[in-house]
Amino acid sequence: MCGIVGYVGNKNAQDFLISGLKRLEYRGYDSAGIVTLDDAGEATLLRAKGKIVNLEEKLAENKREDKIGIGHTRWATHGEPSETNAHPHQAGDIYLVHNGIIENYKELKEHLTEHEFKSQTDSEVLAALVESFYGGGEYSLVDAVVQALKLVKGTYGIAVISRLNPHEIVVARSGSPLVIGVGHDETLIASDASALVGHTKQAIYLNDGEVALVTSHSVEIKTLNAEPVSAKVEEIETNLAAIQKGGYEHFLLKEIMEQPESLRETLRGRVNATEGTVRLGGPGLTEAQLRKIKHLVIVGCGTAYHAGLMAGYYIEQFTPEITIETVIASEYRYRNAYIPKDSVALIVSQSGETADTLACLREIKKQGVPTIGIVNAIGSTIAREVDGGTYVHVGPEISVASTKAFTSQMIAMVMFGLTIAQAKGVKPSVLRPYVQEIAKLPEVVKETLASVSAEVREVAAKYAEYDHAIYLGRDTAYPAAMEGALKLKEISYVDANAYAFGELKHGPLALVDDRFFEVALLPSGELYDKAVSNVQEVLARGGHILAITNVDRFDLPVENVVKITTELKIFAPVIMNLVMQLLAYYVTVAKGYNVDQPRNLAKSVTVE
Ligand code: F6R
């Protein structure tokens, strides 16, 4: 959500800023801007509404050889997307870019009477506040930033430069990530390490409450209370191939197709199919601690929440005496929820930076409950603050819609459940079928993607005409249906909602008419016949059904059927989810919308 970049060194700053913003564009794409300074402190400020290409057009007429600058790609919070509201914001000699939300901006603004505000943003208030402490260069920039931040309530990742000292950048964070890339004769700033890939492998991840004074050769970090912090340089693991489209037309398709490999990474070294056991090192809980677990709280937002719901259904199938509550982070953080003794909380997040999920993590920790991260982004805030964790290792997910992360989060949580069940002494004969199917997943996912893609594309062309959809499932296929509906609605703007099959006649059945199509998930198993009866009810009312099933003998007179492999029984809904991912993708392509950057959204929601 919003991207920040910065550069100070001996190369062209504009070049890095633009290429860095392009890498971060998936985090916000309402508007963008950069400012660079020449050696005399003369500034070139360029801002444009819309995508980075619009900014590039302005850049073509304003090329500079400046060696320092900062940039931003915006996802609007305060003020509509416009050139004036785009960052960097200027106040006197100061330029500032900001991710996050300044909650007390109105109160602060009242005191900043000398600044003539041009934008509607909370970020310009922060720029003016820093300027008020800077006193036209009477105080150092870093001190001015510290004084300003002491008055701020809210979240921020910021980068600030001054025309009076065109050799330094001040950066700070609280609740919004910031990474400092250490290069040869250059230092780079980004809100996400992917912008640094190809420039340097050495990175310093700033912690909340830290401020850094950055030059081309040095990084000095201290806390807001002026305590010095020794910088820990870490290796950036991402490579260029992981953040490029690699021949695919869209990142989303690439990420869907990557799932055999991403799942393999999630399972690597953790699954023993022959013995039917799993082993997770990251959570760091002893056998005795695992045995004692009586309650799991699973916390996430959006797709991560769905992964948690689905994993919860599975875990309770094989783990005795356990209750599981999967919660939406934005709700849970304000609930007065009692967490029973002997609980463990699973904190699920692809980005590891989602503000609501992070807030829940902090609340839960206050209650002394052990927290386990199910996180993708290595070194992210959630990954660093949990007591233990299991990285899903799916590599960068660039498309705004989450796909490969969902599959791996879900399976990683099931594996955590299996480790609890193992510790509780559940018979290997109960657990083995789960482990064996998990071990087969990468191969089955590969075969399925290869075999169903063309068919789903054809089917999608038929349903691209509709503006409404209902997704239906039971048991583990119900959270799968929820995820399928979210995927379709967020990228194709089809009004798609999911219901448990059994809920249909309690209300949603009234919706069925020619404006709607229904996606019916029909895995084999005990509840298959019940779900089939529900399908009949929809058919009787003229429903336009697309069935997804692993049942060979399926013969209902629905409009379309996508048959998936019969090899997996337990995890068939995971395979059905692949079909739904492809369906969302191809419907969106057919409708001609931007697949990777759907309107109004951004990756990594670092504001509340
Ligand atoms: C949907 C989607 C979002 C995210 C949610 C949580 O496709 O991507 O719903 O799943 O914003 O994000 P993370 O997992 O980064 O915490």
Coordinates of C-alpha atoms and ligand atoms in Angstrom, one line a residue:
M1 CA 0.0 0.0 0.0
C2 CA 1.9 3.0 -1.3
G3 CA 5.5 2.6 -2.2
I4 CA 8.5 4.7 -1.2
V5 CA 11.9 4.8 -2.9
G6 CA 15.0 7.0 -2.3
Y7 CA 18.5 7.2 -3.7
V8 CA 21.7 8.9 -2.7
G9 CA 24.9 8.0 -4.5
N10 CA 26.9 8.6 -7.7
K11 CA 24.4 7.4 -10.3
N12 CA 21.4 9.0 -11.8
A13 CA 18.7 9.2 -9.1
Q14 CA 15.8 9.6 -11.5
D15 CA 16.6 6.3 -13.2
F16 CA 16.6 4.4 -9.9
L17 CA 13.5 6.2 -8.6
I18 CA 11.4 5.4 -11.7
S19 CA 12.6 1.8 -12.0
G20 CA 12.0 1.3 -8.2
L21 CA 8.5 2.8 -8.4
K22 CA 7.6 0.5 -11.3
R23 CA 8.6 -2.4 -9.1
L24 CA 6.4 -1.1 -6.3
E25 CA 3.5 0.0 -8.5
Y26 CA 1.5 -3.0 -7.3
R27 CA 1.4 -1.4 -3.9
G28 CA -0.5 1.7 -5.1
Y29 CA -1.2 3.1 -8.5
D30 CA -3.4 6.1 -8.1
S31 CA -0.6 8.7 -8.7
A32 CA 3.1 8.9 -8.4
G33 CA 5.9 11.4 -8.0
I34 CA 9.6 11.9 -7.6
V35 CA 11.8 14.8 -6.5
T36 CA 15.6 15.0 -7.1
L37 CA 18.1 17.6 -6.1
D38 CA 21.2 18.8 -7.9
D39 CA 24.4 19.6 -6.0
A40 CA 23.3 23.2 -5.4
G41 CA 20.0 22.0 -4.0
E42 CA 17.8 22.9 -6.9
A43 CA 14.8 20.6 -6.9
T44 CA 13.1 18.9 -9.9
L45 CA 9.6 17.8 -8.7
L46 CA 7.5 15.7 -11.0
R47 CA 4.1 14.3 -10.1
A48 CA 1.4 12.7 -12.1
K49 CA -2.1 11.2 -11.6
G50 CA -2.5 7.6 -12.6
K51 CA 0.2 5.1 -13.4
I52 CA 3.9 5.5 -13.5
V53 CA 3.9 5.7 -17.3
N54 CA 2.2 9.1 -16.9
L55 CA 5.1 10.2 -14.7
E56 CA 7.6 8.9 -17.2
E57 CA 6.0 11.1 -19.9
K58 CA 6.8 14.1 -17.7
L59 CA 10.3 12.8 -17.0
A60 CA 11.1 12.7 -20.7
E61 CA 11.0 16.5 -20.7
N62 CA 12.7 16.9 -17.4
K63 CA 15.8 14.6 -17.4
R64 CA 18.3 15.5 -14.8
E65 CA 21.7 14.2 -13.7
D66 CA 20.8 14.6 -10.0
K67 CA 22.3 12.1 -7.6
I68 CA 19.8 12.3 -4.8
G69 CA 16.0 12.0 -4.7
I70 CA 12.9 10.4 -3.2
G71 CA 9.8 9.0 -4.9
H72 CA 6.3 7.6 -4.1
T73 CA 3.5 5.7 -5.7
R74 CA 0.2 6.3 -4.0
W75 CA -2.9 4.5 -2.8
A76 CA -5.1 7.3 -1.7
T77 CA -6.3 7.6 1.9
H78 CA -6.8 11.3 2.5
G79 CA -7.8 13.2 -0.7
E80 CA -8.7 11.9 -4.1
P81 CA -6.0 10.6 -6.5
S82 CA -4.7 13.8 -8.2
E83 CA -1.4 15.5 -9.0
T84 CA -1.7 17.9 -6.1
N85 CA -2.3 15.1 -3.6
A86 CA 0.5 13.0 -5.0
H87 CA 3.8 12.8 -3.1
P88 CA 6.5 14.2 -2.6
H89 CA 5.0 17.0 -0.6
Q90 CA 6.9 20.2 -0.2
A91 CA 7.1 22.5 2.8
G92 CA 9.8 25.2 2.5
D93 CA 13.1 23.5 1.7
I94 CA 11.7 20.1 2.6
Y95 CA 10.3 17.3 0.5
L96 CA 8.7 14.3 2.1
V97 CA 7.1 11.0 1.0
H98 CA 4.9 9.1 3.4
N99 CA 3.2 5.7 3.7
G100 CA 0.7 5.2 6.4
I101 CA -1.8 7.5 8.1
I102 CA -1.3 10.5 10.4
E103 CA -4.3 10.2 12.7
N104 CA -4.0 13.5 14.4
Y105 CA -3.3 15.5 11.3
K106 CA -6.2 17.8 11.7
E107 CA -5.1 18.8 15.2
L108 CA -1.5 19.3 14.0
K109 CA -2.6 21.3 11.0
E110 CA -4.3 23.9 13.2
H111 CA -0.9 24.9 14.6
L112 CA 0.9 25.0 11.3
T113 CA -0.5 28.4 10.3
E114 CA 2.6 29.5 8.4
H115 CA 2.4 26.8 5.8
E116 CA 0.1 27.3 2.9
F117 CA -1.5 23.8 2.4
K118 CA -2.1 22.8 -1.2
S119 CA -3.2 19.2 -0.9
Q120 CA -5.9 17.4 1.1
T121 CA -3.4 14.9 2.5
D122 CA -2.3 14.1 6.0
S123 CA 1.2 13.7 4.6
E124 CA 1.6 17.3 3.7
V125 CA 0.8 18.1 7.3
L126 CA 3.8 16.0 8.3
A127 CA 6.0 17.8 5.8
A128 CA 5.0 21.1 7.2
L129 CA 5.5 19.9 10.7
V130 CA 9.1 18.8 9.9
E131 CA 9.7 22.1 8.3
S132 CA 8.5 24.0 11.4
F133 CA 11.1 22.2 13.4
Y134 CA 13.8 22.6 10.7
G135 CA 13.7 26.4 11.1
G136 CA 15.1 27.0 7.6
G137 CA 18.2 24.9 8.3
E138 CA 18.8 26.2 11.8
Y139 CA 18.4 22.6 13.1
S140 CA 19.6 19.4 11.4
L141 CA 17.1 17.6 9.2
V142 CA 17.3 14.5 11.3
D143 CA 16.5 16.4 14.5
A144 CA 13.6 18.2 12.9
V145 CA 12.2 14.8 11.7
V146 CA 12.6 13.4 15.2
Q147 CA 10.8 16.3 16.9
A148 CA 8.0 16.2 14.4
L149 CA 7.5 12.4 14.8
K150 CA 7.3 12.8 18.5
L151 CA 4.0 14.7 18.0
V152 CA 2.5 12.3 15.5
K153 CA -0.1 9.7 16.2
G154 CA -0.6 7.1 13.5
T155 CA 1.6 5.0 11.2
Y156 CA 4.3 6.1 8.9
G157 CA 7.2 5.1 6.8
I158 CA 8.8 8.3 5.5
A159 CA 11.8 9.6 3.5
V160 CA 12.7 13.3 3.7
I161 CA 15.2 15.5 1.9
S162 CA 16.1 19.1 2.1
R163 CA 17.3 21.5 -0.6
L164 CA 19.8 22.8 2.0
N165 CA 21.7 19.6 2.2
P166 CA 21.5 17.6 -1.0
H167 CA 23.6 14.7 0.3
E168 CA 21.4 13.2 2.9
I169 CA 18.0 11.5 3.3
V170 CA 16.3 11.0 6.6
V171 CA 14.0 8.0 6.8
A172 CA 11.9 6.7 9.7
R173 CA 9.2 4.1 10.3
S174 CA 6.4 3.2 12.6
G175 CA 4.1 0.6 11.4
S176 CA 5.0 0.9 7.7
P177 CA 8.0 -0.9 6.4
L178 CA 11.3 0.7 5.2
V179 CA 14.4 -1.0 3.9
I180 CA 17.8 0.6 3.3
G181 CA 19.9 -0.9 0.6
V182 CA 23.6 -0.6 1.1
G183 CA 25.5 -0.4 -2.2
H184 CA 28.9 0.7 -3.4
D185 CA 29.1 4.5 -3.1
E186 CA 25.3 4.5 -3.0
T187 CA 22.5 4.0 -0.6
L188 CA 19.0 3.1 -1.7
I189 CA 15.7 3.3 0.1
A190 CA 12.5 1.3 -0.5
S191 CA 9.4 0.3 1.3
D192 CA 9.8 -3.1 -0.1
A193 CA 13.1 -5.0 -0.8
S194 CA 11.9 -5.9 -4.3
A195 CA 12.7 -2.4 -5.5
L196 CA 16.4 -3.0 -4.5
V197 CA 16.8 -6.3 -6.3
G198 CA 19.5 -6.0 -8.9
H199 CA 21.1 -3.0 -7.2
T200 CA 22.3 -4.5 -4.0
K201 CA 21.9 -7.7 -1.9
Q202 CA 22.7 -6.0 1.4
A203 CA 19.7 -4.5 3.3
I204 CA 19.0 -3.0 6.6
Y205 CA 15.4 -3.3 7.8
L206 CA 14.4 -0.4 9.9
N207 CA 12.3 -1.2 13.1
D208 CA 9.4 0.7 14.4
G209 CA 10.5 3.8 16.3
E210 CA 13.8 4.1 14.4
V211 CA 15.1 7.0 12.4
A212 CA 18.1 6.8 10.0
L213 CA 20.3 9.5 8.6
V214 CA 21.4 8.1 5.2
T215 CA 24.2 9.3 2.9
S216 CA 25.9 7.6 0.0
H217 CA 28.5 6.1 2.4
S218 CA 26.8 5.8 5.8
V219 CA 23.6 4.8 7.6
E220 CA 23.2 6.1 11.2
I221 CA 20.2 4.8 13.0
K222 CA 18.8 5.9 16.3
T223 CA 15.5 5.7 18.2
L224 CA 13.2 8.6 18.6
N225 CA 14.6 8.9 22.1
A226 CA 18.1 9.4 20.6
E227 CA 19.5 6.0 21.6
P228 CA 21.9 4.8 18.9
V229 CA 21.0 1.5 17.2
S230 CA 23.6 -0.7 15.5
A231 CA 22.5 -1.5 12.0
K232 CA 22.0 -5.2 11.2
V233 CA 22.8 -5.8 7.5
E234 CA 20.8 -8.7 6.1
E235 CA 20.9 -10.5 2.7
I236 CA 18.0 -9.9 0.2
E237 CA 17.0 -13.3 -1.0
T238 CA 14.7 -12.4 -3.9
N239 CA 16.2 -12.6 -7.4
L240 CA 15.3 -10.7 -10.6
A241 CA 13.4 -13.6 -12.2
A242 CA 11.1 -13.8 -9.2
I243 CA 9.9 -10.3 -9.8
Q244 CA 9.5 -10.4 -13.5
K245 CA 6.7 -11.7 -15.6
G246 CA 8.9 -14.4 -17.2
G247 CA 7.0 -14.6 -20.5
Y248 CA 3.5 -14.5 -19.0
E249 CA 1.1 -11.8 -20.0
H250 CA 0.2 -11.0 -16.4
F251 CA 1.8 -11.6 -13.0
L252 CA -1.4 -13.2 -11.9
L253 CA -1.2 -16.0 -14.5
K254 CA 2.5 -16.5 -13.7
E255 CA 1.7 -16.8 -10.0
I256 CA -1.1 -19.2 -10.5
M257 CA 1.2 -21.3 -12.8
E258 CA 4.0 -21.2 -10.2
Q259 CA 2.0 -23.1 -7.7
P260 CA 3.7 -26.5 -8.2
E261 CA 7.0 -24.9 -7.4
S262 CA 5.8 -22.6 -4.7
L263 CA 4.1 -25.6 -2.9
R264 CA 7.2 -27.6 -3.3
E265 CA 9.1 -24.8 -1.4
T266 CA 6.4 -24.8 1.3
L267 CA 6.8 -28.5 1.8
R268 CA 10.6 -28.8 1.4
G269 CA 12.1 -30.7 4.3
R270 CA 8.9 -30.7 6.2
V271 CA 7.0 -33.7 4.9
N272 CA 7.9 -37.4 5.2
A273 CA 5.3 -39.2 3.0
T274 CA 6.7 -42.6 3.7
E275 CA 6.4 -42.3 7.5
G276 CA 3.3 -40.1 7.1
T277 CA 4.7 -37.4 9.4
V278 CA 5.4 -33.7 9.1
R279 CA 8.1 -31.7 10.9
L280 CA 8.1 -27.9 11.3
G281 CA 11.1 -26.3 12.9
G282 CA 9.9 -22.7 12.9
P283 CA 7.1 -22.6 15.4
G284 CA 9.7 -23.5 18.1
L285 CA 7.1 -25.3 20.4
T286 CA 8.2 -28.4 22.3
E287 CA 6.2 -31.6 22.1
A288 CA 4.9 -30.9 25.6
Q289 CA 3.7 -27.4 24.5
L290 CA 2.1 -28.8 21.4
R291 CA 0.3 -31.5 23.4
K292 CA -1.2 -28.9 25.7
I293 CA -2.8 -26.9 22.9
K294 CA -6.6 -26.8 23.3
H295 CA -7.5 -23.8 21.3
L296 CA -6.3 -22.2 18.1
V297 CA -7.0 -18.6 17.1
I298 CA -6.3 -18.0 13.4
V299 CA -6.0 -14.4 12.4
G300 CA -5.9 -12.9 8.9
C301 CA -7.5 -10.6 6.4
G302 CA -9.1 -11.4 3.0
T303 CA -7.4 -14.3 1.3
A304 CA -5.3 -15.1 4.4
Y305 CA -8.5 -15.2 6.5
H306 CA -10.0 -17.7 4.0
A307 CA -6.8 -19.8 4.1
G308 CA -7.2 -19.8 7.9
L309 CA -10.9 -20.8 7.7
M310 CA -10.2 -23.7 5.4
A311 CA -7.2 -24.9 7.4
G312 CA -9.4 -24.8 10.5
Y313 CA -11.9 -27.1 8.9
Y314 CA -9.1 -29.6 8.2
I315 CA -7.4 -29.4 11.5
E316 CA -10.5 -30.1 13.5
Q317 CA -11.0 -33.3 11.4
F318 CA -7.9 -34.9 12.8
T319 CA -7.0 -33.1 16.0
P320 CA -8.8 -34.2 19.1
E321 CA -10.0 -31.8 21.9
I322 CA -9.3 -28.7 20.0
T323 CA -11.4 -25.6 19.3
I324 CA -10.5 -23.4 16.4
E325 CA -11.6 -19.8 15.8
T326 CA -10.6 -18.1 12.6
V327 CA -11.1 -14.4 12.8
I328 CA -10.9 -11.3 10.6
A329 CA -8.1 -9.2 11.9
S330 CA -9.9 -5.8 11.5
E331 CA -12.7 -7.1 13.7
Y332 CA -10.7 -9.1 16.2
R333 CA -8.4 -6.2 17.1
Y334 CA -11.3 -4.3 18.6
R335 CA -13.2 -7.2 20.1
N336 CA -13.0 -7.9 23.8
A337 CA -12.3 -11.5 23.0
Y338 CA -11.2 -13.9 25.7
I339 CA -8.5 -16.2 24.6
P340 CA -8.6 -19.4 26.7
K341 CA -5.5 -20.7 28.4
D342 CA -3.5 -23.2 26.4
S343 CA -4.2 -21.3 23.2
V344 CA -1.8 -20.7 20.3
A345 CA -2.5 -17.9 17.7
L346 CA -1.6 -18.4 14.1
I347 CA -1.0 -15.0 12.4
V348 CA -1.4 -15.4 8.7
S349 CA -0.1 -12.8 6.2
Q350 CA 1.5 -13.0 2.8
S351 CA 3.1 -9.6 3.1
G352 CA 3.8 -9.7 6.8
E353 CA 2.9 -6.0 7.0
T354 CA -0.9 -5.9 7.1
A355 CA -1.8 -3.3 9.6
D356 CA -4.9 -5.0 11.1
T357 CA -3.2 -8.4 11.4
L358 CA -0.1 -6.8 13.0
A359 CA -2.3 -5.0 15.5
C360 CA -4.0 -8.3 16.4
L361 CA -0.6 -9.9 16.8
R362 CA 0.4 -7.2 19.3
E363 CA -2.8 -7.5 21.2
I364 CA -2.6 -11.3 21.4
K365 CA 1.0 -11.1 22.6
K366 CA -0.1 -8.8 25.4
Q367 CA -2.3 -11.7 26.7
G368 CA 0.8 -13.9 26.8
V369 CA -0.5 -16.3 24.1
P370 CA 2.2 -17.8 21.9
T371 CA 2.0 -16.5 18.4
I372 CA 3.1 -18.4 15.3
G373 CA 3.5 -16.6 12.0
I374 CA 2.3 -18.1 8.7
V375 CA 4.1 -15.5 6.6
N376 CA 5.6 -15.2 3.1
A377 CA 7.7 -12.1 3.1
I378 CA 11.0 -12.8 4.8
G379 CA 12.0 -10.3 7.4
S380 CA 8.6 -8.6 7.4
T381 CA 7.3 -7.0 10.5
I382 CA 4.9 -9.8 11.4
A383 CA 7.7 -12.4 10.8
R384 CA 9.9 -10.5 13.1
E385 CA 7.4 -10.0 15.9
V386 CA 5.9 -13.4 16.2
D387 CA 7.3 -15.9 18.8
G388 CA 7.9 -18.5 16.1
G389 CA 6.8 -19.1 12.6
T390 CA 6.6 -21.0 9.4
Y391 CA 7.5 -19.2 6.3
V392 CA 5.5 -20.4 3.3
H393 CA 8.4 -19.6 0.9
V394 CA 6.3 -18.9 -2.2
G395 CA 8.5 -16.1 -3.5
P396 CA 7.3 -12.6 -4.3
E397 CA 3.6 -12.2 -5.1
I398 CA 3.3 -9.2 -7.3
S399 CA -0.2 -9.4 -8.6
V400 CA -2.6 -7.7 -6.2
A401 CA -4.8 -10.8 -6.0
S402 CA -3.3 -13.4 -3.8
T403 CA -3.1 -16.9 -5.3
K404 CA 0.0 -19.0 -4.7
A405 CA 0.1 -17.6 -1.1
F406 CA -3.4 -18.8 -0.4
T407 CA -2.6 -22.4 -1.3
S408 CA 0.6 -22.5 0.7
Q409 CA -0.7 -20.7 3.7
M410 CA -3.6 -23.2 3.9
I411 CA -1.3 -26.2 3.6
A412 CA 1.3 -24.7 6.0
M413 CA -1.5 -24.3 8.6
V414 CA -2.7 -27.9 8.0
M415 CA 0.9 -29.0 8.6
F416 CA 1.0 -27.1 11.8
G417 CA -2.2 -28.9 12.8
L418 CA -0.6 -32.2 11.9
T419 CA 2.3 -31.5 14.2
I420 CA -0.2 -30.8 17.1
A421 CA -2.0 -34.0 16.3
Q422 CA 1.2 -36.0 16.2
A423 CA 2.2 -34.6 19.6
K424 CA -1.2 -35.4 21.0
G425 CA -0.7 -39.0 19.9
V426 CA -3.2 -39.3 17.1
K427 CA -2.9 -42.6 15.4
P428 CA -0.6 -42.5 12.3
S429 CA -3.3 -44.2 10.3
V430 CA -5.5 -41.2 10.8
L431 CA -2.9 -38.7 9.8
R432 CA -1.1 -40.6 7.0
P433 CA -3.8 -40.0 4.3
Y434 CA -3.5 -36.2 4.9
V435 CA 0.3 -36.2 4.8
Q436 CA 0.4 -38.4 1.7
E437 CA -2.0 -36.2 -0.2
I438 CA 0.0 -33.1 0.9
A439 CA 3.1 -34.7 -0.5
K440 CA 1.3 -35.4 -3.8
L441 CA 0.0 -31.8 -4.1
P442 CA 2.8 -30.2 -6.1
E443 CA 2.6 -32.8 -8.8
V444 CA -1.2 -32.9 -8.9
V445 CA -1.4 -29.1 -9.0
K446 CA 1.0 -29.2 -12.0
E447 CA -1.0 -31.8 -13.8
T448 CA -4.3 -29.9 -13.1
L449 CA -3.0 -26.6 -14.2
A450 CA -1.8 -28.1 -17.5
S451 CA -5.0 -30.0 -18.1
V452 CA -7.8 -27.6 -17.2
S453 CA -6.5 -24.2 -18.3
A454 CA -7.8 -24.2 -21.9
E455 CA -11.2 -25.6 -20.7
V456 CA -11.5 -23.0 -18.0
R457 CA -10.6 -20.3 -20.5
E458 CA -13.5 -21.4 -22.7
V459 CA -15.9 -21.6 -19.9
A460 CA -14.8 -18.2 -18.6
A461 CA -15.7 -16.6 -21.9
K462 CA -19.3 -17.7 -21.4
Y463 CA -19.5 -16.3 -17.9
A464 CA -17.8 -13.0 -18.7
E465 CA -21.1 -11.6 -19.6
Y466 CA -22.5 -11.8 -16.1
D467 CA -22.2 -9.2 -13.4
H468 CA -23.3 -11.4 -10.5
A469 CA -22.1 -14.7 -9.2
I470 CA -22.8 -17.0 -6.4
Y471 CA -20.2 -19.5 -5.2
L472 CA -21.4 -22.5 -3.2
G473 CA -19.7 -25.2 -1.2
R474 CA -19.9 -27.3 1.9
D475 CA -17.4 -28.2 4.6
T476 CA -13.8 -27.5 3.4
A477 CA -15.3 -26.5 0.0
Y478 CA -17.2 -23.6 1.7
P479 CA -14.1 -21.5 2.6
A480 CA -12.7 -22.5 -0.9
A481 CA -15.9 -21.0 -2.4
M482 CA -15.4 -17.8 -0.3
E483 CA -11.9 -17.5 -1.7
G484 CA -13.1 -18.2 -5.2
A485 CA -15.7 -15.5 -5.0
L486 CA -13.2 -13.0 -3.6
K487 CA -10.8 -13.6 -6.4
L488 CA -13.5 -13.1 -9.0
K489 CA -14.9 -9.9 -7.5
E490 CA -11.6 -8.2 -6.8
I491 CA -10.3 -8.5 -10.3
S492 CA -13.3 -8.7 -12.6
Y493 CA -15.7 -6.5 -10.5
V494 CA -18.3 -9.2 -10.7
D495 CA -20.5 -9.0 -7.6
A496 CA -19.6 -12.5 -6.4
N497 CA -20.5 -13.9 -3.0
A498 CA -20.1 -17.3 -1.4
Y499 CA -22.6 -19.2 0.6
A500 CA -22.6 -22.5 2.4
F501 CA -24.9 -24.8 0.3
G502 CA -27.0 -25.4 3.4
E503 CA -27.7 -21.7 3.8
L504 CA -29.1 -21.3 0.3
K505 CA -32.7 -21.8 1.3
H506 CA -32.3 -19.5 4.3
G507 CA -32.2 -16.5 1.9
P508 CA -29.7 -16.4 -1.0
L509 CA -31.8 -18.8 -3.1
A510 CA -34.1 -15.8 -3.8
L511 CA -31.3 -14.3 -5.9
V512 CA -31.2 -17.0 -8.5
D513 CA -32.3 -15.6 -11.8
D514 CA -30.8 -14.9 -15.3
R515 CA -28.5 -12.2 -14.0
F516 CA -26.6 -14.6 -11.9
F517 CA -24.3 -17.6 -12.5
E518 CA -23.5 -20.1 -9.8
V519 CA -20.2 -21.9 -9.2
A520 CA -20.9 -25.1 -7.4
L521 CA -18.1 -26.9 -5.7
L522 CA -18.9 -30.6 -5.5
P523 CA -16.1 -32.7 -4.0
S524 CA -16.7 -36.4 -3.4
G525 CA -17.3 -37.5 0.2
E526 CA -19.9 -37.8 2.8
L527 CA -21.6 -34.5 2.0
Y528 CA -21.6 -34.9 -1.8
D529 CA -25.2 -36.1 -2.0
K530 CA -26.4 -33.3 0.2
A531 CA -24.6 -30.7 -2.0
V532 CA -26.2 -32.4 -5.1
S533 CA -29.6 -31.9 -3.6
N534 CA -28.8 -28.2 -3.2
V535 CA -27.7 -28.0 -6.8
Q536 CA -31.1 -29.5 -7.8
E537 CA -32.8 -26.7 -5.9
V538 CA -30.8 -24.1 -7.9
L539 CA -31.4 -26.0 -11.2
A540 CA -35.2 -26.1 -10.5
R541 CA -35.1 -22.3 -10.3
G542 CA -33.3 -21.9 -13.6
G543 CA -29.8 -21.4 -12.2
H544 CA -26.8 -21.1 -14.6
I545 CA -24.5 -23.5 -12.9
L546 CA -20.8 -24.1 -13.4
A547 CA -20.0 -27.3 -11.4
I548 CA -16.4 -28.1 -10.4
T549 CA -16.1 -31.7 -9.2
N550 CA -13.8 -34.7 -8.8
V551 CA -16.7 -37.1 -9.1
D552 CA -16.5 -39.3 -12.2
R553 CA -20.1 -40.3 -12.3
F554 CA -21.3 -36.6 -12.1
D555 CA -24.3 -36.4 -14.4
L556 CA -26.4 -33.4 -13.3
P557 CA -27.8 -31.3 -16.2
V558 CA -25.8 -28.2 -15.3
E559 CA -24.6 -25.7 -17.9
N560 CA -20.9 -26.5 -17.6
V561 CA -18.7 -28.9 -15.6
V562 CA -15.0 -28.8 -15.0
K563 CA -13.8 -32.2 -13.9
I564 CA -10.7 -32.3 -11.8
T565 CA -8.5 -35.2 -10.8
T566 CA -9.8 -38.0 -8.7
E567 CA -6.4 -38.7 -7.2
L568 CA -6.9 -36.4 -4.2
K569 CA -10.0 -36.9 -2.0
I570 CA -9.1 -34.8 1.1
F571 CA -7.6 -31.9 -0.7
A572 CA -9.9 -31.8 -3.7
P573 CA -11.1 -28.3 -2.7
V574 CA -7.5 -27.0 -3.0
I575 CA -7.5 -28.2 -6.6
M576 CA -10.9 -26.7 -7.2
N577 CA -9.5 -23.4 -6.0
L578 CA -7.0 -23.5 -8.9
V579 CA -9.9 -23.8 -11.3
M580 CA -11.5 -20.8 -9.6
Q581 CA -8.3 -18.8 -9.8
L582 CA -8.1 -19.5 -13.5
L583 CA -11.8 -18.6 -13.9
A584 CA -11.3 -15.2 -12.2
Y585 CA -8.3 -14.6 -14.4
Y586 CA -9.9 -15.5 -17.7
V587 CA -13.2 -13.7 -16.9
T588 CA -11.1 -10.6 -16.2
V589 CA -9.1 -10.9 -19.4
A590 CA -12.3 -11.4 -21.3
K591 CA -13.8 -8.3 -19.7
G592 CA -10.6 -6.4 -20.6
Y593 CA -9.8 -5.1 -17.1
N594 CA -6.3 -4.7 -15.5
V595 CA -5.7 -8.1 -14.0
D596 CA -2.7 -7.3 -11.8
Q597 CA -3.8 -3.9 -10.6
P598 CA -7.5 -3.9 -10.0
R599 CA -9.1 -0.5 -9.3
N600 CA -9.2 0.9 -5.8
L601 CA -6.9 -1.9 -4.4
A602 CA -3.3 -2.3 -3.6
K603 CA -1.0 -5.0 -2.4
S604 CA 0.0 -5.1 1.3
V605 CA -2.5 -3.1 3.3
T606 CA -0.3 -1.2 5.7
V607 CA -3.1 1.2 6.8
E608 CA -6.1 0.4 8.9
Ligands
F6R1 C1 -7.0 -10.9 -2.0 C2 -5.9 -10.3 -1.3 C3 -6.1 -9.7 0.1 C4 -5.0 -10.2 1.0 C5 -5.2 -9.4 2.4 C6 -4.2 -9.8 3.4 O1 -6.5 -11.5 -3.2 O2 -4.7 -10.4 -1.7 O3 -7.4 -10.1 0.5 O4 -5.1 -11.5 1.2 O5 -5.1 -8.0 2.1 O6 -2.9 -9.6 3.0 P1 -1.6 -10.3 3.7 O7 -1.7 -11.7 3.4 O8 -0.5 -9.6 3.0 O9 -1.8 -10.0 5.1

